[in-house]
PDB file of C-alpha atoms in Angstrom:
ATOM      1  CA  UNK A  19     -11.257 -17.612 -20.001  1.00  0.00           C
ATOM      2  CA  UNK A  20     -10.294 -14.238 -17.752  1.00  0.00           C
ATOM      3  CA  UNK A  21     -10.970 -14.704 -14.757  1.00  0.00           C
ATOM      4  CA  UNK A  22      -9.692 -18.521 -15.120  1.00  0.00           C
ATOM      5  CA  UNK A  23      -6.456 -16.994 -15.838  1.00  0.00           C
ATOM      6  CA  UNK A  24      -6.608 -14.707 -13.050  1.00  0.00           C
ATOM      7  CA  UNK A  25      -8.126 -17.577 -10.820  1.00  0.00           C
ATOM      8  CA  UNK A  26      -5.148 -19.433 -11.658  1.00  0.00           C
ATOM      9  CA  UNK A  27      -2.395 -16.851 -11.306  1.00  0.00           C
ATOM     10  CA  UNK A  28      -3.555 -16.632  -7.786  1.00  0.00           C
ATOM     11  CA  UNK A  29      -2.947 -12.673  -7.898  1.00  0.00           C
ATOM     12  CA  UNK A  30      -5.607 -10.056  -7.591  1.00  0.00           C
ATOM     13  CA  UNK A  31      -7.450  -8.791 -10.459  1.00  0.00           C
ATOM     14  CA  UNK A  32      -5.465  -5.589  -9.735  1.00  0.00           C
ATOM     15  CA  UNK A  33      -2.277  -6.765 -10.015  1.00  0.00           C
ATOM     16  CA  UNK A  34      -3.047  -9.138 -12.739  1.00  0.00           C
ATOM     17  CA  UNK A  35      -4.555  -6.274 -15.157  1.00  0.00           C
ATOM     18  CA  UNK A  36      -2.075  -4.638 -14.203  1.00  0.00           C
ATOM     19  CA  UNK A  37       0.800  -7.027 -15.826  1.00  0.00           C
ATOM     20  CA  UNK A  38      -1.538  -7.387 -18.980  1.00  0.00           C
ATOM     21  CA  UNK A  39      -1.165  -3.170 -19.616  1.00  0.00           C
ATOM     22  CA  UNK A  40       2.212  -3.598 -19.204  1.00  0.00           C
ATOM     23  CA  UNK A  41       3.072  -6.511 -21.471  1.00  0.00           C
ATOM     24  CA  UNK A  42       0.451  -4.611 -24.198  1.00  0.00           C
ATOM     25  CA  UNK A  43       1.320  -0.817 -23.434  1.00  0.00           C
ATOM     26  CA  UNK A  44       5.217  -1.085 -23.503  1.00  0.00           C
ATOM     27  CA  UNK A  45       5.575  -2.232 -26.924  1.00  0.00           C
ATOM     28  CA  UNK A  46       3.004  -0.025 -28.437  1.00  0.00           C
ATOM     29  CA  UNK A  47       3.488   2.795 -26.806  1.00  0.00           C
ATOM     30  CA  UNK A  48       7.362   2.582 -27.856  1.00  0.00           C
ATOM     31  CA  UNK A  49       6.760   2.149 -31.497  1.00  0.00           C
ATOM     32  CA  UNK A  50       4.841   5.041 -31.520  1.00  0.00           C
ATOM     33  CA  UNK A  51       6.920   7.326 -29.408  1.00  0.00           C
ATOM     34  CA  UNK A  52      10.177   6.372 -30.674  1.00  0.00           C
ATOM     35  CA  UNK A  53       9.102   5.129 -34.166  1.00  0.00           C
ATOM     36  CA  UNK A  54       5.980   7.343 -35.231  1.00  0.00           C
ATOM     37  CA  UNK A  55       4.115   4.153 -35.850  1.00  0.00           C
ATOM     38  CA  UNK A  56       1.070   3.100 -34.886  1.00  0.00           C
ATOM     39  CA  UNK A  57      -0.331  -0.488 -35.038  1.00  0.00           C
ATOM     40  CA  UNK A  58      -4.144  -1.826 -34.336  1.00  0.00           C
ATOM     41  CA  UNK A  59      -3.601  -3.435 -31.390  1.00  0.00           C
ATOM     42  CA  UNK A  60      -7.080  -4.355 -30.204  1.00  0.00           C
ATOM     43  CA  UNK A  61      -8.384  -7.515 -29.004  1.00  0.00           C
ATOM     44  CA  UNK A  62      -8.737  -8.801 -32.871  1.00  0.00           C
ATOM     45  CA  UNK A  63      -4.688  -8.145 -34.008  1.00  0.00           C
ATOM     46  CA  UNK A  64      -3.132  -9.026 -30.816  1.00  0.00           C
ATOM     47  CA  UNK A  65      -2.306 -12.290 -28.639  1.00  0.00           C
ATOM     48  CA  UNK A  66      -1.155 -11.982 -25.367  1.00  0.00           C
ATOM     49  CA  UNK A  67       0.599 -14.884 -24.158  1.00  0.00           C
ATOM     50  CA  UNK A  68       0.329 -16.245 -21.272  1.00  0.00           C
ATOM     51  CA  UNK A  69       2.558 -18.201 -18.452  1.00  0.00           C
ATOM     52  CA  UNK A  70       1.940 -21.292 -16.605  1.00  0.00           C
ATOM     53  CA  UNK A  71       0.719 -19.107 -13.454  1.00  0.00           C
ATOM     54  CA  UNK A  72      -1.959 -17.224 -15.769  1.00  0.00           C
ATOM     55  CA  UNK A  73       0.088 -13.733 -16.357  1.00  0.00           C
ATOM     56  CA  UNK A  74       0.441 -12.362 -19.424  1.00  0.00           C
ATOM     57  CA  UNK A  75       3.663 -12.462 -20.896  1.00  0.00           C
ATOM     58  CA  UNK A  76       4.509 -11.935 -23.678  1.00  0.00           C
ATOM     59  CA  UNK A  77       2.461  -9.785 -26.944  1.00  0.00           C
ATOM     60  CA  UNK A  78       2.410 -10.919 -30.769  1.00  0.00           C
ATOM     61  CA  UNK A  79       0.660  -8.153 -33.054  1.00  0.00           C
ATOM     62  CA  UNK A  80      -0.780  -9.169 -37.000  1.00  0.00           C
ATOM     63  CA  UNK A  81      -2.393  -6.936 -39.340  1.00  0.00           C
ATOM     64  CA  UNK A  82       0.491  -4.592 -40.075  1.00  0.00           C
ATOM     65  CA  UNK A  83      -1.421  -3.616 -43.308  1.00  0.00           C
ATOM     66  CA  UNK A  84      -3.244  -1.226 -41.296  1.00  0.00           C
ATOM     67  CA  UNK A  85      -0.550   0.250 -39.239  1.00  0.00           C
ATOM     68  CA  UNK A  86      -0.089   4.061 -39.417  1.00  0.00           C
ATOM     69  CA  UNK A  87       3.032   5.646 -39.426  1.00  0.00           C
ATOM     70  CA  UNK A  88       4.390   9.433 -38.829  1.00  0.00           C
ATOM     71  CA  UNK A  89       7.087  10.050 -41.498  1.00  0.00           C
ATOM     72  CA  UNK A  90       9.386  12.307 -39.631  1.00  0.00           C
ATOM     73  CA  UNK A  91       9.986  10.235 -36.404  1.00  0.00           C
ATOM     74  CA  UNK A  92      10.612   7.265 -38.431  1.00  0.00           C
ATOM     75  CA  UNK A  93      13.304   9.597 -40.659  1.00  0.00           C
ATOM     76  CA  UNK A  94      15.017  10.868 -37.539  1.00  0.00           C
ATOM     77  CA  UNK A  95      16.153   7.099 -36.636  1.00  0.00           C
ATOM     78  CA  UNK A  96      17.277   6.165 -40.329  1.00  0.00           C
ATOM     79  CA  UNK A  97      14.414   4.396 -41.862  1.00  0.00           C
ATOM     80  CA  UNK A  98      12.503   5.815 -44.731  1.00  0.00           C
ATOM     81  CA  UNK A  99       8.885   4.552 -45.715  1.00  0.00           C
ATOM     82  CA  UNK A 100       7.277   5.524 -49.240  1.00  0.00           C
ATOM     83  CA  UNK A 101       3.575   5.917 -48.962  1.00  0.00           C
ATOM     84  CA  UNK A 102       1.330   3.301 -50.535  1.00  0.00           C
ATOM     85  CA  UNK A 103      -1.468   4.882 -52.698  1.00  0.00           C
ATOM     86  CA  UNK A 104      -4.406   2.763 -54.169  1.00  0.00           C
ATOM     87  CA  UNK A 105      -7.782   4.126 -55.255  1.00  0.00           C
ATOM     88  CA  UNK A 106     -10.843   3.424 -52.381  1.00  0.00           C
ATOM     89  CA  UNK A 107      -7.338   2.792 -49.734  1.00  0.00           C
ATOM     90  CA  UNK A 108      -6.970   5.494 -46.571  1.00  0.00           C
ATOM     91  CA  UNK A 109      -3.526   6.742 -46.002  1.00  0.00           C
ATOM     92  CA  UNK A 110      -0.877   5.073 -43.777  1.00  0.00           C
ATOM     93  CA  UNK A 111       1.654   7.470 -44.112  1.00  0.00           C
ATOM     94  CA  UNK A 112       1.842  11.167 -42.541  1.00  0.00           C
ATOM     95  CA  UNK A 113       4.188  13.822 -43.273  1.00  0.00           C
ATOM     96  CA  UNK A 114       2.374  16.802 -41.641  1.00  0.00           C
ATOM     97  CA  UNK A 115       0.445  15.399 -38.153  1.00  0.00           C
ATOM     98  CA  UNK A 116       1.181  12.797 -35.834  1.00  0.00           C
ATOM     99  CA  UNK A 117      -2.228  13.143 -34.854  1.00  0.00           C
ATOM    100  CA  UNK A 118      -3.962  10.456 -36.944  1.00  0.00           C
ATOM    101  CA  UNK A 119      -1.702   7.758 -35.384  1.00  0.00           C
ATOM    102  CA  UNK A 120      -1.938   8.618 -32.196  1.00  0.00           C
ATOM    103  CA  UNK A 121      -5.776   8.439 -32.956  1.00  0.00           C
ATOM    104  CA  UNK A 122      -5.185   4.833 -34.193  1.00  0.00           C
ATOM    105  CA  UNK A 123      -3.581   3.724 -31.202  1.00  0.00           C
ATOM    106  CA  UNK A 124      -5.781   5.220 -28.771  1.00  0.00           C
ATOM    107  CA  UNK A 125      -8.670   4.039 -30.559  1.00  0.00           C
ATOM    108  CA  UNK A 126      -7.192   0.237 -30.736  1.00  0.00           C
ATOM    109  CA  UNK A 127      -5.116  -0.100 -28.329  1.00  0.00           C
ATOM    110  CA  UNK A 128      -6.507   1.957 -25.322  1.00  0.00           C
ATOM    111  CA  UNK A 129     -10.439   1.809 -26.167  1.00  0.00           C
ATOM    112  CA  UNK A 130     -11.138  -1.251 -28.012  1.00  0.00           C
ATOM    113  CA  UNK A 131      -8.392  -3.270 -25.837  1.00  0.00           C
ATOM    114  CA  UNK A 132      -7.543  -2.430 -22.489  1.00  0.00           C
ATOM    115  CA  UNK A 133     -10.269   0.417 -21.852  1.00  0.00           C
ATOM    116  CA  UNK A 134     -12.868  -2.503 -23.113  1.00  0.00           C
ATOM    117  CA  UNK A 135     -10.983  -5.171 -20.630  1.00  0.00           C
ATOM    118  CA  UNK A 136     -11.511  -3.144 -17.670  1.00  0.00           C
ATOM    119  CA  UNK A 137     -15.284  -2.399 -17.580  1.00  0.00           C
ATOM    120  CA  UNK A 138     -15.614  -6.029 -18.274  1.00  0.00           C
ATOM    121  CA  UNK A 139     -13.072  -6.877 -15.537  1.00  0.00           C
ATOM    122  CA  UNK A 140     -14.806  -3.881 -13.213  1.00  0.00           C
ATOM    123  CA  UNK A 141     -18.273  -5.460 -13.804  1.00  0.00           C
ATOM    124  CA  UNK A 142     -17.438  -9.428 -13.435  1.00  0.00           C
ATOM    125  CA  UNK A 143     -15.529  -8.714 -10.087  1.00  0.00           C
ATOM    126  CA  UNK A 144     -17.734  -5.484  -8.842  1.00  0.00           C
ATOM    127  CA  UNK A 145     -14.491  -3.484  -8.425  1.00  0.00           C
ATOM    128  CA  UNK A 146     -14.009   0.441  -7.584  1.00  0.00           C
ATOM    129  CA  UNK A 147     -14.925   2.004 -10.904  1.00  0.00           C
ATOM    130  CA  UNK A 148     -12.084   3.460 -11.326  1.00  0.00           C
ATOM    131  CA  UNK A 149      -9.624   1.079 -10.015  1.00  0.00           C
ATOM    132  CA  UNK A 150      -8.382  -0.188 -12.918  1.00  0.00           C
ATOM    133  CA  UNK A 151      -8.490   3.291 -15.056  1.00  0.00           C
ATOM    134  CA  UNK A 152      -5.974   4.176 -12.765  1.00  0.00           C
ATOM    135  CA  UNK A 153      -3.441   1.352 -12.638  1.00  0.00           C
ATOM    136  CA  UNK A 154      -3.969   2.366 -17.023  1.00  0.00           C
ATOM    137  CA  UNK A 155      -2.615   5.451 -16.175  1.00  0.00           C
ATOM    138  CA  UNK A 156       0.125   4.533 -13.859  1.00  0.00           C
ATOM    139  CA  UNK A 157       1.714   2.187 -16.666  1.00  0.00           C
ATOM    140  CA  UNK A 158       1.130   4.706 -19.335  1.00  0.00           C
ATOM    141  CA  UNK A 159       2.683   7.127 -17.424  1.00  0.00           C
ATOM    142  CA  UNK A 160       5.688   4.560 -16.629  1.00  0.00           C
ATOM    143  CA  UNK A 161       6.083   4.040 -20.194  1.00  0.00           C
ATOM    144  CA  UNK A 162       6.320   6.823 -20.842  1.00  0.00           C
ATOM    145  CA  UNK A 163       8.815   8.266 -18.164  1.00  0.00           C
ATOM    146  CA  UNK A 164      10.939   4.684 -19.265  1.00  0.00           C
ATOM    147  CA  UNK A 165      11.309   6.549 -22.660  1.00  0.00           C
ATOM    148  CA  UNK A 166      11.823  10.076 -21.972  1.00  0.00           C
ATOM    149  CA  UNK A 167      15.651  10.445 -22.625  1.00  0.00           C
ATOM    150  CA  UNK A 168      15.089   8.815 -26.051  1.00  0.00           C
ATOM    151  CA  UNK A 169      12.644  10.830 -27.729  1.00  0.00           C
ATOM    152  CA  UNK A 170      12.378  15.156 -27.788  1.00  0.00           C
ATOM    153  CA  UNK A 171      11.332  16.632 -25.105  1.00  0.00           C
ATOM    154  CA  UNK A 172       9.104  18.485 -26.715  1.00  0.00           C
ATOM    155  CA  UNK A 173       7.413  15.271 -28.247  1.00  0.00           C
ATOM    156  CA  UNK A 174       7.658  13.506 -24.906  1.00  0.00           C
ATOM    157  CA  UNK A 175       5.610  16.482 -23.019  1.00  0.00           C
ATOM    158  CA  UNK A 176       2.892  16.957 -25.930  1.00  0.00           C
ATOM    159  CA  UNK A 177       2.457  13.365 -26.097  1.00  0.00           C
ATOM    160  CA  UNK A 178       2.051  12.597 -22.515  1.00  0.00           C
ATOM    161  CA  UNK A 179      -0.638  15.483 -22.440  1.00  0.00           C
ATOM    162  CA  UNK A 180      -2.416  13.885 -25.160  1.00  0.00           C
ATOM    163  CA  UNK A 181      -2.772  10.440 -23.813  1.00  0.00           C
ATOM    164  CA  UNK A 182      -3.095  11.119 -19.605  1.00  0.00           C
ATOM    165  CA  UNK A 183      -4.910  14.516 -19.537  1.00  0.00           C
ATOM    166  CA  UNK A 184      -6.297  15.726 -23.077  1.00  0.00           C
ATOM    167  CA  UNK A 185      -9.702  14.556 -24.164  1.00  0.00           C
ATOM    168  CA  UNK A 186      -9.247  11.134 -26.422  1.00  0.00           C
ATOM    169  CA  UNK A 187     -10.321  11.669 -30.337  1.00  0.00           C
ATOM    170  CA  UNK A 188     -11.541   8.251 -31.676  1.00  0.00           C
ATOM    171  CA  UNK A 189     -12.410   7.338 -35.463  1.00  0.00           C
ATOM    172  CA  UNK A 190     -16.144   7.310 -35.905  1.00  0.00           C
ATOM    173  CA  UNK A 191     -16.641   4.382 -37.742  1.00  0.00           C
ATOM    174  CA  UNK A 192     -20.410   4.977 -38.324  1.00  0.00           C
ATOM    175  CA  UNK A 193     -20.392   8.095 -40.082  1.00  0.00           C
ATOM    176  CA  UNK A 194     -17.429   7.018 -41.760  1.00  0.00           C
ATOM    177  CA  UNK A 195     -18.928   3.622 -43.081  1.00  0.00           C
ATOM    178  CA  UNK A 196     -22.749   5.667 -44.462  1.00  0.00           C
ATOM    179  CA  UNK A 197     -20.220   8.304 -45.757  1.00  0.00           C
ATOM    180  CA  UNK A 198     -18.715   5.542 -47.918  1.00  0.00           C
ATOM    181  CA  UNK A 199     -15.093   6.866 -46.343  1.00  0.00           C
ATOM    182  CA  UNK A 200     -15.488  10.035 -48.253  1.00  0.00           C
ATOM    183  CA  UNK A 201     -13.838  11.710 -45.220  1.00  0.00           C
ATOM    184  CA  UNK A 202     -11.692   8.954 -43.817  1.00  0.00           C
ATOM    185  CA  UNK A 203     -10.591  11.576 -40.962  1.00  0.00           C
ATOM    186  CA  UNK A 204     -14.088  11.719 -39.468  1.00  0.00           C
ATOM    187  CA  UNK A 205     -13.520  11.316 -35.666  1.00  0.00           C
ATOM    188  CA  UNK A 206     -15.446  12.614 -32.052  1.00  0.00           C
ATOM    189  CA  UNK A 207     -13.674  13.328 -28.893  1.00  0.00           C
ATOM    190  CA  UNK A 208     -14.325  10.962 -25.469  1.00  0.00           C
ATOM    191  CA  UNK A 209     -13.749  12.456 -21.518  1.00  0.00           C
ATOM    192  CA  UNK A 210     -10.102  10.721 -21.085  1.00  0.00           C
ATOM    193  CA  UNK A 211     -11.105   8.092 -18.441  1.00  0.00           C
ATOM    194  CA  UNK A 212      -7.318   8.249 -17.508  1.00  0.00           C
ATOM    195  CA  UNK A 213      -7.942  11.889 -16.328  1.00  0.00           C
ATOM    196  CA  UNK A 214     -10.681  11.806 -14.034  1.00  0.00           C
ATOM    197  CA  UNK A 215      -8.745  10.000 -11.557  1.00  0.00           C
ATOM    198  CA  UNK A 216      -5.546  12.104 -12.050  1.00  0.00           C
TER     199      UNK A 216
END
């Protein structure tokens, strides 16, 4: 159903992945900057719409069940969530650490989503490995610079790190699954494909 799409958008597969980060990063990435939250936007929660020429569009998330959100960014623009606790449920909320949202969103959003869409992308059209890695980071890193005056700079710095440069930490589902989610924080750290090619 790709590469009809990008057959029939009559662009490259370049700048066609490339529109399809954008539509999917800019929304995501600005909840969780400006908003602390962090939704599961892989392949399974999201759909991309598309336009008559084959570009993506437009993005419609479901599943907010599973969202994660940072208390204190949320606070500092005027909302207020109250955890929801539940025997054998895994935290949403977080007062202390942004760090297991960002997790969520790298792990859904860049790995399961767009990280996934390039290798197959990179192995159906026998592209430059790292072609598409770095159009990733070239929209990340416009997001990002399209939302610095709105959030800390502080925040804006540590959190650019953490996605471009810093090595990714991802959940790992596995261990976490035989462990019966005993630790629901069990996670293992990936080489940042968006940092190679820095």
């Amino acid at each position: 159903m790709i590469t009809e799409l990008i057959a029939s958008s009559e662009q490259s597969v370049e700048d066609w992945f490339r529109q399809y980060a954008q539509v999917v990063l800019y929304p995501v990435i600005s909840l969780y900057l400006l908003y602390g939250i962090g939704l599961e936007a892989h392949q399974q929660n999201t759909q991309i719409l598309f336009s008559d020429e084959g570009m993506a569009s437009h993005l419609l998330i479901r599943d907010f069940g599973d969202g994660r959100t940072y208390a204190p960014l949320l606070h500092e623009r005027g909302y207020a969530l109250q955890p929801y606790s539940y025997p054998g449920i895994l935290p949403t909320v977080f007062f202390d650490d942004i760090e297991p949202v960002r997790t969520f969103v790298v792990d859904a959003c860049f790995l399961t989503h767009l990280h996934e869409l390039a290798l197959c992308l990179t192995s159906h059209y026998d592209l430059d490995t790292p072609v598409l890695w770095k159009i990733l980071r070239e929209v990340t890193d416009q997001v990002f610079n399209a939302l610095k005056k709105r959030v800390s700079n502080s925040l804006w710095q540590k959190e650019r790190k953490m996605f471009l440069s810093e090595p990714w930490s991802t959940r790992s589902l596995l261990s976490m699954h035989l462990s019966q989610y005993q630790n629901y924080r069990l996670q293992h750290e990936l080489t940042n494909p968006l940092n190679f090619i820095a």
